[in-house]
Short mmCIF file of C-alpha atoms in Angstrom, two decimals:
data_model
loop_
_atom_site.label_atom_id
_atom_site.label_comp_id
_atom_site.label_asym_id
_atom_site.label_seq_id
_atom_site.Cartn_x
_atom_site.Cartn_y
_atom_site.Cartn_z
CA MET A 8 192.74 100.16 -21.46
CA GLU A 9 189.55 102.08 -21.90
CA MET A 10 187.69 102.03 -25.14
CA SER A 11 186.30 105.17 -26.21
CA GLY A 12 182.69 105.42 -27.32
CA ARG A 13 183.48 107.86 -30.20
CA HIS A 14 184.88 105.34 -32.64
CA GLN A 15 183.33 102.15 -31.15
CA SER A 16 179.86 100.90 -31.90
CA PRO A 17 178.08 97.97 -30.23
CA LYS A 18 179.73 94.53 -30.70
CA THR A 19 176.89 93.18 -32.42
CA GLU A 20 177.56 94.88 -35.68
CA ASN A 21 180.36 94.12 -38.24
CA GLN A 22 183.45 95.99 -37.24
CA MET A 23 185.66 95.97 -40.31
CA VAL A 24 189.42 96.81 -40.68
CA PHE A 25 190.49 97.91 -43.78
CA VAL A 26 194.14 97.55 -44.93
CA THR A 27 195.52 99.48 -47.79
CA VAL A 28 199.01 99.33 -49.51
CA GLY A 29 198.27 101.87 -52.10
CA SER A 30 199.14 101.62 -55.79
CA THR A 31 202.13 99.42 -55.73
CA PHE A 32 202.90 96.60 -53.20
CA PHE A 33 203.99 96.30 -49.55
CA ASP A 34 204.31 92.70 -48.86
CA ALA A 35 205.64 93.23 -45.36
CA LEU A 36 202.38 94.98 -44.22
CA VAL A 37 200.26 92.20 -45.61
CA LYS A 38 202.31 89.35 -44.11
CA SER A 39 202.22 91.45 -40.80
CA VAL A 40 198.47 91.82 -40.94
CA ASP A 41 198.06 88.23 -41.84
CA SER A 42 199.92 87.09 -38.82
CA GLN A 43 198.10 85.45 -36.22
CA GLN A 44 199.51 87.82 -33.55
CA VAL A 45 198.07 90.81 -35.26
CA LYS A 46 194.70 88.95 -35.77
CA ASP A 47 194.33 88.18 -32.15
CA GLU A 48 194.93 91.72 -31.05
CA LEU A 49 192.34 92.81 -33.74
CA ARG A 50 189.89 90.24 -32.35
CA LYS A 51 190.50 91.20 -28.74
CA ARG A 52 189.63 94.63 -29.80
CA GLY A 53 186.30 93.63 -31.03
CA TYR A 54 186.90 93.70 -34.83
CA THR A 55 185.08 91.03 -36.77
CA ASN A 56 186.18 91.38 -40.40
CA LEU A 57 189.65 92.13 -42.05
CA LEU A 58 189.78 93.45 -45.58
CA ILE A 59 192.99 93.67 -47.17
CA GLN A 60 193.87 95.50 -50.46
CA MET A 61 196.98 93.94 -51.40
CA GLY A 62 198.08 95.70 -54.66
CA ARG A 63 200.69 94.05 -56.79
CA GLY A 64 202.31 92.04 -53.92
CA PHE A 65 203.21 88.33 -54.02
CA SER A 66 202.25 87.63 -50.43
CA ILE A 67 198.75 86.41 -50.42
CA PRO A 68 196.87 86.44 -47.42
CA SER A 69 194.80 83.35 -46.11
CA LYS A 70 191.05 83.91 -46.39
CA SER A 71 188.74 83.04 -43.66
CA SER A 72 185.10 83.04 -43.36
CA GLY A 73 185.26 83.68 -39.42
CA GLU A 74 182.53 81.43 -38.69
CA ASP A 75 184.45 79.80 -35.80
CA GLY A 76 184.48 83.11 -34.14
CA SER A 77 187.96 84.19 -35.37
CA LEU A 78 188.50 87.18 -37.63
CA ALA A 79 186.84 86.86 -41.08
CA VAL A 80 189.76 87.74 -43.67
CA ASP A 81 189.30 88.83 -47.29
CA TYR A 82 191.43 90.37 -49.85
CA PHE A 83 191.69 92.03 -53.37
CA THR A 84 194.21 93.54 -55.45
CA PHE A 85 192.86 96.70 -56.60
CA SER A 86 189.51 98.38 -56.70
CA PRO A 87 188.00 101.72 -58.01
CA SER A 88 185.86 101.85 -54.89
CA ILE A 89 188.48 101.97 -52.27
CA ALA A 90 186.70 105.06 -50.73
CA ASP A 91 183.59 102.75 -50.19
CA TYR A 92 185.47 100.42 -48.23
CA MET A 93 187.05 103.03 -46.19
CA ARG A 94 183.80 104.56 -45.37
CA SER A 95 182.44 101.18 -44.14
CA ALA A 96 185.71 100.42 -41.98
CA SER A 97 185.87 101.40 -38.46
CA LEU A 98 189.71 100.93 -38.45
CA ILE A 99 191.99 101.66 -41.33
CA ILE A 100 195.61 100.40 -41.50
CA SER A 101 197.35 102.07 -44.32
CA HIS A 102 200.68 102.47 -46.07
CA ALA A 103 202.39 105.89 -45.48
CA GLY A 104 201.23 107.47 -48.85
CA SER A 105 199.93 110.92 -48.42
CA GLY A 106 196.86 110.23 -50.53
CA SER A 107 195.57 107.27 -48.27
CA ILE A 108 196.40 109.22 -45.22
CA PHE A 109 194.35 112.47 -45.82
CA GLU A 110 191.44 110.76 -47.42
CA THR A 111 191.22 108.53 -44.20
CA LEU A 112 191.72 111.61 -41.84
CA ARG A 113 189.04 113.33 -43.80
CA LEU A 114 186.63 110.63 -43.25
CA GLY A 115 187.57 110.73 -39.43
CA LYS A 116 188.31 107.03 -39.20
CA PRO A 117 190.89 105.84 -36.82
CA LEU A 118 194.11 105.15 -38.74
CA ILE A 119 197.24 103.37 -38.26
CA VAL A 120 200.02 104.04 -40.67
CA VAL A 121 202.53 101.46 -41.23
CA ALA A 122 205.87 102.82 -42.62
CA ASN A 123 207.48 100.89 -45.56
CA GLU A 124 211.13 100.29 -44.26
CA ASP A 125 212.21 98.67 -47.55
CA LEU A 126 211.81 102.00 -49.70
CA MET A 127 215.09 103.60 -50.60
CA ASP A 128 214.37 107.29 -49.80
CA ASN A 129 211.88 106.93 -47.11
CA HIS A 130 210.43 110.39 -46.58
CA GLN A 131 206.99 109.15 -46.17
CA ILE A 132 207.45 108.16 -42.55
CA GLU A 133 208.15 112.00 -41.73
CA LEU A 134 204.44 112.82 -42.44
CA ALA A 135 203.18 109.94 -40.59
CA GLU A 136 205.35 110.97 -37.61
CA VAL A 137 204.44 114.49 -37.47
CA LEU A 138 200.84 113.80 -37.76
CA ALA A 139 201.31 111.22 -35.08
CA ASP A 140 202.80 113.81 -32.92
CA LYS A 141 199.58 115.77 -33.45
CA LYS A 142 197.67 112.77 -32.36
CA HIS A 143 195.57 112.42 -35.51
CA LEU A 144 196.83 109.00 -36.14
CA PHE A 145 199.07 106.10 -34.95
CA CYS A 146 202.41 105.25 -36.42
CA ALA A 147 203.90 101.68 -36.53
CA THR A 148 206.16 99.55 -38.46
CA PRO A 149 205.51 95.78 -39.84
CA GLN A 150 207.11 94.46 -36.82
CA THR A 151 205.38 96.61 -33.99
CA LEU A 152 201.82 96.51 -35.64
CA HIS A 153 200.45 94.26 -33.07
CA GLN A 154 201.92 96.23 -29.97
CA THR A 155 200.33 99.32 -31.74
CA ILE A 156 196.96 97.81 -31.83
CA ARG A 157 197.14 96.45 -28.38
CA THR A 158 198.15 99.90 -26.74
CA MET A 159 196.52 102.49 -28.91
CA ASP A 160 193.77 104.38 -27.34
CA LEU A 161 191.27 105.56 -29.95
CA GLY A 162 189.78 108.16 -27.67
CA SER A 163 192.90 110.07 -27.71
CA LEU A 164 192.61 110.71 -31.50
CA LEU A 165 191.96 114.25 -32.48
CA PRO A 166 189.90 115.13 -35.56
CA TYR A 167 192.19 116.40 -38.49
CA PRO A 168 191.24 120.04 -39.30
CA PRO A 169 191.21 120.03 -43.18
CA GLY A 170 193.99 122.16 -44.72
CA GLU A 171 193.34 125.24 -46.78
CA ALA A 172 195.05 125.87 -50.12
CA LEU A 173 193.64 129.46 -50.31
CA PRO A 174 196.85 130.95 -48.77
CA ILE A 175 198.89 129.74 -51.69
CA ALA A 176 196.39 131.00 -54.28
CA LYS A 177 196.41 134.37 -52.70
CA LEU A 178 200.05 134.45 -52.64
CA MET A 179 200.22 133.69 -56.19
CA ASN A 180 197.82 136.22 -57.18
CA ARG A 181 199.57 138.88 -55.22
CA SER A 182 202.87 138.10 -56.78
CA GLN A 183 201.34 138.43 -60.12
CA ASN A 184 199.47 141.57 -59.39
CA ARG A 185 202.27 144.05 -58.47
CA ALA A 186 203.57 146.25 -61.25
CA ARG A 187 207.05 146.00 -62.07
CA SER A 188 208.13 149.63 -61.59
CA SER A 189 211.70 149.55 -62.80
CA ARG A 190 211.20 147.81 -66.08
CA SER A 191 210.63 151.17 -67.92
CA LEU A 192 214.34 152.01 -67.18
CA LEU A 193 215.43 148.94 -69.07
CA SER A 194 212.81 148.74 -71.99
CA PRO A 195 213.05 151.36 -74.57
CA PRO A 196 209.93 152.90 -76.33
CA ARG A 197 209.04 150.16 -78.70
CA HIS A 198 208.31 150.80 -82.21
CA PHE A 199 207.49 147.25 -82.57
CA CYS A 200 207.07 144.50 -79.77
CA SER A 201 206.68 140.96 -80.71
CA ASN A 202 205.83 139.86 -77.35
CA ASN A 203 202.46 138.47 -78.24
CA SER A 204 202.38 137.91 -81.77
CA PRO A 205 201.67 134.23 -82.79
CA PHE A 206 204.10 134.21 -85.51
CA PHE A 207 207.20 135.55 -84.08
CA PHE A 208 207.46 134.62 -80.53
CA VAL A 209 210.66 136.01 -79.15
CA ASP A 210 210.20 138.74 -76.64
CA VAL A 211 212.20 141.37 -78.29
CA GLY A 212 211.55 145.02 -79.11
CA PHE A 213 213.03 147.00 -81.85
CA THR A 214 213.12 150.75 -82.00
CA VAL A 215 214.70 153.56 -83.82
CA GLN A 216 215.77 156.55 -81.87
CA GLN A 217 217.58 159.70 -82.46
CA GLY A 218 220.47 160.73 -80.16
CA ARG A 219 221.20 164.10 -78.89
CA THR A 220 223.76 164.74 -81.48
CA GLY A 221 221.39 163.92 -84.20
CA ASP A 222 222.54 160.31 -84.99
CA SER A 223 220.24 157.76 -85.20
CA PHE A 224 220.34 154.52 -83.45
CA LEU A 225 218.63 151.15 -83.95
CA GLY A 226 217.75 149.82 -80.66
CA ILE A 227 217.11 146.19 -80.15
CA SER A 228 215.77 145.24 -76.59
CA PHE A 229 216.00 141.65 -75.55
CA SER A 230 213.95 142.04 -72.43
CA GLY A 231 216.80 143.26 -70.35
CA CYS A 232 219.83 143.57 -72.86
CA VAL A 233 219.35 146.82 -75.02
CA LEU A 234 221.79 146.86 -77.98
CA LEU A 235 221.97 150.16 -79.82
CA LEU A 236 223.36 150.17 -83.23
CA HIS A 237 224.46 153.28 -84.83
CA THR A 238 222.70 153.59 -88.24
CA ALA A 239 222.84 155.93 -91.09
CA ARG A 240 219.62 155.05 -92.65
CA PRO A 241 216.96 155.44 -89.76
CA ARG A 242 214.02 155.84 -92.12
CA LEU A 243 214.74 152.39 -93.83
CA TRP A 244 214.92 150.67 -90.71
CA ILE A 245 211.57 152.23 -89.56
CA LEU A 246 210.09 151.03 -92.95
CA LEU A 247 211.57 147.64 -92.47
CA LEU A 248 210.28 147.30 -88.86
CA HIS A 249 206.82 148.51 -89.86
CA LEU A 250 206.74 145.70 -92.56
CA PHE A 251 208.00 143.25 -90.33
CA GLN A 252 205.33 143.89 -87.64
CA TYR A 253 202.53 143.92 -90.60
CA ILE A 254 203.98 140.51 -91.50
CA SER A 255 204.16 138.96 -88.07
CA SER A 256 200.79 140.09 -86.83
CA MET B 12 247.88 136.61 -92.02
CA GLU B 13 244.24 136.43 -93.03
CA GLY B 14 243.57 133.29 -90.59
CA SER B 15 244.85 135.36 -87.56
CA GLN B 16 242.53 138.27 -88.64
CA TYR B 17 239.41 136.12 -88.66
CA ARG B 18 240.58 134.43 -85.32
CA GLY B 19 240.62 137.98 -83.93
CA TYR B 20 237.01 138.60 -85.09
CA GLY B 21 236.14 135.23 -83.69
CA MET B 22 237.58 136.10 -80.08
CA ILE B 23 235.56 139.34 -80.38
CA LEU B 24 232.50 137.70 -81.27
CA LEU B 25 232.87 134.93 -78.69
CA GLY B 26 233.51 137.63 -76.21
CA ALA B 27 230.44 139.52 -77.08
CA VAL B 28 228.34 136.33 -76.95
CA VAL B 29 229.68 135.32 -73.54
CA SER B 30 229.30 138.67 -71.98
CA ILE B 31 225.67 139.01 -73.45
CA THR B 32 224.86 135.51 -72.15
CA ILE B 33 226.19 136.44 -68.68
CA ILE B 34 224.33 139.82 -68.39
CA ARG B 35 221.48 138.09 -69.62
CA LEU B 36 221.72 135.30 -67.21
CA ALA B 37 222.13 137.92 -64.37
CA TYR B 38 219.11 139.97 -65.43
CA VAL B 39 216.88 136.86 -65.54
CA LEU B 40 218.03 135.60 -62.23
CA TYR B 41 217.58 139.05 -60.64
CA TRP B 42 213.85 139.09 -62.00
CA ILE B 43 212.94 135.64 -60.92
CA GLY B 44 210.59 135.90 -57.94
CA ARG B 45 209.81 139.59 -58.81
CA PRO B 46 206.57 140.25 -60.36
CA LEU B 47 206.53 141.07 -64.07
CA ARG B 48 204.83 143.91 -66.11
CA PRO B 49 201.46 145.20 -65.02
CA MET B 50 199.61 142.03 -65.45
CA PRO B 51 197.40 141.19 -68.33
CA LYS B 52 193.81 139.91 -67.41
CA HIS B 53 194.55 136.29 -68.40
CA LEU B 54 197.40 134.15 -67.77
CA SER B 55 198.00 130.90 -69.51
CA THR B 56 198.93 128.52 -67.00
CA LEU B 57 200.80 125.18 -67.14
CA ILE B 58 199.77 122.66 -64.41
CA VAL B 59 202.12 119.87 -63.84
CA LEU B 60 200.48 116.76 -62.13
CA GLY B 61 202.57 114.53 -60.40
CA SER B 62 200.69 111.18 -59.29
CA GLY B 63 198.71 110.12 -56.54
CA GLY B 64 199.09 112.25 -53.49
CA HIS B 65 200.84 115.13 -55.70
CA THR B 66 197.87 115.28 -58.11
CA ALA B 67 195.34 115.46 -55.08
CA GLU B 68 197.23 118.54 -53.71
CA MET B 69 197.52 120.08 -56.89
CA LEU B 70 193.91 119.82 -57.81
CA ARG B 71 192.66 121.16 -54.48
CA LEU B 72 195.04 124.26 -55.26
CA VAL B 73 193.50 124.73 -58.62
CA ASN B 74 190.10 124.32 -56.97
CA VAL B 75 190.61 127.63 -55.31
CA LEU B 76 192.60 129.28 -57.91
CA GLN B 77 191.12 132.61 -59.35
CA LYS B 78 189.87 130.48 -62.40
CA ASP B 79 188.71 133.29 -64.76
CA ARG B 80 192.31 134.69 -64.51
CA PHE B 81 194.44 131.67 -64.84
CA VAL B 82 193.07 130.77 -68.03
CA PRO B 83 193.58 128.91 -70.41
CA ARG B 84 194.99 126.05 -68.26
CA PHE B 85 197.12 123.27 -69.59
CA TYR B 86 197.42 120.02 -67.67
CA ILE B 87 200.51 117.99 -68.03
CA ALA B 88 201.04 114.50 -66.57
CA ALA B 89 203.73 111.71 -67.04
CA GLY B 90 202.72 109.33 -70.11
CA THR B 91 202.45 106.44 -67.54
CA ASP B 92 199.90 108.06 -65.28
CA ASN B 93 196.56 107.95 -66.66
CA MET B 94 194.72 108.84 -63.47
CA SER B 95 195.73 112.29 -63.04
CA LEU B 96 194.55 113.70 -66.33
CA GLN B 97 191.30 111.97 -65.85
CA LYS B 98 190.96 113.70 -62.37
CA ALA B 99 191.80 117.09 -63.71
CA ARG B 100 189.30 116.51 -66.48
CA VAL B 101 186.63 115.68 -63.74
CA LEU B 102 187.57 118.96 -62.11
CA GLU B 103 187.32 121.07 -65.03
CA ASP B 104 184.09 119.52 -66.14
CA SER B 105 182.49 120.42 -62.69
CA LEU B 106 184.01 123.86 -62.98
CA LEU B 107 182.11 124.14 -66.39
CA GLU B 108 178.94 122.94 -64.81
CA ASN B 109 179.10 125.35 -62.04
CA LYS B 110 179.51 128.22 -64.40
CA GLY B 111 176.86 126.97 -66.75
CA ILE B 112 178.92 127.15 -69.92
CA GLY B 113 178.27 124.66 -72.64
CA ASN B 114 180.47 121.89 -73.54
CA LYS B 115 181.66 123.93 -76.57
CA ASP B 116 184.08 126.01 -74.56
CA ILE B 117 185.93 123.25 -72.65
CA GLU B 118 188.71 123.06 -75.30
CA LYS B 119 189.38 126.65 -74.93
CA LEU B 120 189.81 126.78 -71.08
CA ALA B 121 191.48 123.46 -70.44
CA TYR B 122 194.04 121.29 -72.48
CA PHE B 123 195.25 117.99 -71.48
CA GLU B 124 198.68 116.49 -72.62
CA GLN B 125 200.97 113.81 -71.61
CA ILE B 126 204.78 113.93 -71.21
CA TYR B 127 207.55 111.59 -71.26
CA ARG B 128 208.80 110.62 -67.94
CA SER B 129 212.38 111.18 -67.31
CA ARG B 130 212.78 108.09 -65.23
CA GLU B 131 210.62 105.53 -64.26
CA VAL B 132 210.91 103.79 -60.75
CA GLY B 133 213.81 101.49 -60.77
CA GLN B 134 215.22 102.36 -64.22
CA SER B 135 218.76 102.07 -64.74
CA TYR B 136 220.98 105.12 -64.73
CA ILE B 137 222.31 104.63 -68.27
CA THR B 138 219.00 104.17 -70.09
CA SER B 139 217.67 107.05 -68.04
CA ILE B 140 220.10 109.34 -69.53
CA TYR B 141 218.43 108.79 -72.88
CA THR B 142 214.98 108.90 -71.46
CA THR B 143 215.87 112.27 -69.82
CA ILE B 144 216.97 113.82 -73.11
CA LEU B 145 213.87 112.48 -74.69
CA ALA B 146 211.76 114.08 -71.80
CA ILE B 147 213.59 117.55 -72.15
CA VAL B 148 212.91 117.47 -75.92
CA HIS B 149 209.29 116.77 -75.30
CA ALA B 150 209.02 119.36 -72.56
CA LEU B 151 210.62 121.86 -75.14
CA TRP B 152 208.14 120.93 -77.61
CA LEU B 153 205.33 121.40 -75.24
CA MET B 154 206.51 124.64 -73.75
CA LEU B 155 207.06 126.12 -77.05
CA LYS B 156 203.42 124.91 -78.08
CA PHE B 157 201.61 126.35 -74.96
CA ARG B 158 204.19 129.15 -74.05
CA PRO B 159 202.59 129.40 -70.62
CA GLU B 160 202.92 132.61 -68.48
CA VAL B 161 202.53 130.67 -65.11
CA ILE B 162 203.93 127.20 -64.34
CA ILE B 163 202.56 125.55 -61.24
CA CYS B 164 204.21 122.26 -60.16
CA ASN B 165 204.59 120.13 -57.09
CA GLY B 166 205.40 117.30 -58.32
CA PRO B 167 208.04 114.53 -58.62
CA GLY B 168 210.49 114.46 -61.41
CA THR B 169 208.03 115.18 -64.06
CA CYS B 170 208.32 118.89 -63.48
CA ILE B 171 211.93 119.26 -63.65
CA PRO B 172 212.36 119.21 -67.57
CA ILE B 173 209.42 121.65 -67.68
CA CYS B 174 211.08 123.88 -65.24
CA LEU B 175 214.37 123.63 -66.89
CA VAL B 176 212.92 124.60 -70.40
CA ALA B 177 211.13 127.39 -68.97
CA PHE B 178 214.48 128.86 -67.39
CA ILE B 179 216.26 128.33 -70.79
CA LEU B 180 213.34 130.01 -72.64
CA LYS B 181 213.37 132.82 -70.01
CA VAL B 182 217.22 133.39 -70.74
CA ILE B 183 216.94 133.33 -74.51
CA GLY B 184 213.83 135.64 -74.02
CA VAL B 185 211.15 133.45 -75.81
CA ARG B 186 208.82 133.58 -73.04
CA TRP B 187 208.76 134.85 -69.40
CA SER B 188 206.99 132.27 -67.38
CA SER B 189 206.85 132.40 -63.38
CA ILE B 190 207.34 129.23 -61.82
CA PHE B 191 205.44 128.34 -58.77
CA TYR B 192 206.70 125.43 -56.89
CA ILE B 193 204.66 123.95 -53.97
CA GLU B 194 206.54 121.25 -51.99
CA SER B 195 204.41 118.24 -51.11
CA ILE B 196 202.92 118.04 -47.81
CA ALA B 197 204.70 114.86 -47.34
CA ARG B 198 207.99 116.63 -46.99
CA VAL B 199 208.27 117.75 -43.28
CA ARG B 200 212.12 117.83 -42.58
CA ARG B 201 213.81 117.48 -45.92
CA LEU B 202 213.18 119.03 -49.60
CA SER B 203 212.46 116.59 -52.30
CA LEU B 204 215.17 116.15 -54.96
CA SER B 205 213.08 118.34 -57.42
CA GLY B 206 212.25 120.81 -54.84
CA LEU B 207 216.03 121.09 -53.72
CA LEU B 208 216.97 121.70 -57.47
CA LEU B 209 214.32 124.35 -58.10
CA TYR B 210 215.42 126.07 -54.79
CA LYS B 211 219.03 125.96 -55.14
CA LEU B 212 219.35 126.82 -58.64
CA HIS B 213 216.92 129.73 -58.10
CA LEU B 214 214.55 128.43 -60.94
CA ALA B 215 211.27 128.92 -58.97
CA ASP B 216 209.90 132.34 -58.79
CA GLN B 217 208.02 131.38 -55.73
CA PHE B 218 208.61 128.33 -53.47
CA TYR B 219 206.01 127.07 -51.01
CA VAL B 220 206.33 124.75 -48.17
CA GLN B 221 203.58 123.17 -46.00
CA TRP B 222 205.43 122.68 -42.81
CA PRO B 223 207.16 125.51 -40.70
CA GLN B 224 210.17 123.04 -40.00
CA LEU B 225 211.15 123.51 -43.73
CA GLN B 226 210.59 127.19 -43.90
CA ARG B 227 213.11 127.59 -41.05
CA LYS B 228 215.70 125.53 -42.87
CA TYR B 229 214.99 127.04 -46.37
CA PRO B 230 214.26 130.89 -45.69
CA ARG B 231 213.43 131.84 -49.15
CA ALA B 232 210.59 129.57 -49.07
CA HIS B 233 207.03 130.70 -48.18
CA TYR B 234 205.12 128.87 -45.36
CA VAL B 235 201.45 128.37 -46.44
CA GLY B 236 200.25 125.87 -43.98
CA CYS B 237 198.66 122.48 -45.12
CA VAL B 238 196.91 122.18 -48.33
CA MET B 239 195.46 118.99 -47.60
#
């Protein structure tokens, strides 16, 4: 296996592996990382330090100072400065949460995502798999982690091009821009429209119209439903509606 | 005799109410997804923050939103989630700094509110009925208070009571709010439960997905590429 120069700095420096389980717990991952098998593989790869963010889990890894040439192991539960640890790490092993994944990819660090098989609705693995197919990261399970570390080729990883939220913003803007042409068919001219008044907030319009035969109608539009009521006293209704508008605005 | 007469009126009234409801429902469902009236300059916007990755995606979207148009903005997060609102606050503060507006105006542009969560992780189903009702009532209260014209959500269950209430308010004519749903980037092959509900019930005006596989499966969705 050839090691790529892109992610690998000289061996004299500290080569930290940072493990994160996210905001909950993932004991299977902590146990797997703490196993001798995985530690050996990491050591063979030239990593010197192992830092584990273990969350609320119960499985506590064994600390080690690493003076005898083995891997130095340290852990903590939560920290506000996870981004700093990520920045100083040369390999990140993470749970499959999208937050951790994209934070790592944006930093351009090599990443192994370990899927939590204990979760009931395990959709998170989908994202890891599709990104693994595109060669942005490696995908593993707690059981196969040591194999993945042994066989992974860091040089084959491609940098992740950051996504763009602009298309959504544009679509949203456009969908709000087009005028609604046929609305005029449904809504009668309004004597009184309460749409934006703070007092009376129902989107409803009232109008008094004269029909062709000379009869008067009180129209109540309920954005869409138009109710026409025959009325003998149109002037009274107009007065009432104006009064109502005056009160509510 | 008189009783039967009243019953007749009752039947007519019931028939009228039912038919008006059906007409109104059809009307609302027809207009969902279609743009409303010539748009006003400002659109009050409700932004439902999920948690963790959901919030990160949402704030990335808010960042590129046409900010002088989608104003004022109401941020809502689950009551158990303190981080999301804090992050939104940081974003809004940085927007203000860029614009060079004094601190005085921040209350006018952005509001932050927490909402009851309908179901905690691992909560039993019987108590979750009670909490769901509580969440819906709280959502109703918040929706009546804000009456947003645009609702943007991408989240887990928190957005369901809000969208449900928004649809009911649409039907009874209190407020027409367009619902935009952005499916999380973590969903590659299947929609999330909230996404599926909004899609199947035609509640969302526009439905965005971030993977082409999903768009093929759900043709009414718009494929917009990865946000993150």
